[in-house]
Steps between C-alpha positions, in 0.01 A plus 500: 500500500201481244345804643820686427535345162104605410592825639778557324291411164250664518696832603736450143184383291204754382165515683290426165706185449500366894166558498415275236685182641450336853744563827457135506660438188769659589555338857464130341637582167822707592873324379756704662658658819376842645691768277641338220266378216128385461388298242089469538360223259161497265246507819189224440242780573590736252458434109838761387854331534719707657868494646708745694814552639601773817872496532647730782780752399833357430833654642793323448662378877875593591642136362874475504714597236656249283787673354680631773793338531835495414827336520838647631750566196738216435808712317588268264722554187848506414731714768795477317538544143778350263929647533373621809731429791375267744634373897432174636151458643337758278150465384495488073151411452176481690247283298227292518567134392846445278506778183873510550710245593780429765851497277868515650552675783079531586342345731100480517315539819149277590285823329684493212755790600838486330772630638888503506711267629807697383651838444490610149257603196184423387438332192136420319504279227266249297551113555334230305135525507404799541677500865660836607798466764615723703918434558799663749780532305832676620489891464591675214722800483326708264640816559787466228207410251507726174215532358387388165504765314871591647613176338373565141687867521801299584421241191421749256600839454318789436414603096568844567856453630591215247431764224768691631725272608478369073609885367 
């Protein structure tokens, strides 16, 4: 093992500088394992203080990598949105802890899932404290709705035909 080492140092080191301190130092004075580094103190024979290192190349080894990995999707979010139609046993919302809350005619499953307990419609709206609930009410028919601006033509007529309805 020390031959190889003194072999090994002496084929990385100059001739000129070798030369000048003794194989012996080296055997007794060397700190390290075969390859990696050598650190060679101030020798007692020779008056100059000197200090080297020999490292061997580096290449980095195949570790494993620490960002592959990745977890399955979860799907999570609201499935049915508000005056949409709704059977019993449909999912409304997916979610993670309680952002919206069981009201009438929901029901909320051990992950949080809310879903209804009744035919109907869905209906979001704001409780006290901040608290959104999600409600089944009965259906409404809104195919007879009119819309807004149908009902203010109805309330108010138009200027053009009340100027000649005045002649």
């Amino acid at each position: 093992k020390t031959f190889l080492l003194r072999h090994k140092i002496m084929s990385c080191l100059s001739s000129s500088f070798v030369s000048s301190v003794a194989p012996a130092a080296f055997h007794a004075r060397s700190s390290s394992v075969a390859g990696c580094s050598v650190v060679v103190p101030q020798t007692s024979t020779s008056s100059n203080a000197f200090s080297f290192t020999i490292e061997a190349a580096h290449k980095k080894g195949t570790g494993s990598v620490k960002n592959g990995r990745d977890s399955n999707p979860k799907y999570r979010g609201v499935k049915l949105y508000g005056q949409e139609k709704c059977r019993a046993g449909n999912i409304i919302v997916r979610q993670l802890g309680n952002k919206f809350h069981a009201g009438p005619g929901v029901g909320t499953g051990k992950d949080f899932t809310l879903y209804a307990l009744r035919d109907g419609e869905i209906l979001f709206k704001n409780g006290a404290g901040k608290k959104k609930y999600v409600c089944v009410v009965d259906a409404v028919d809104r195919s007879a709705d009119v819309s807004r601006k149908t009902k203010r033509r109805e309330l108010y007529s138009p200027r053009a035909s009340a100027a000649v309805e005045s002649r």
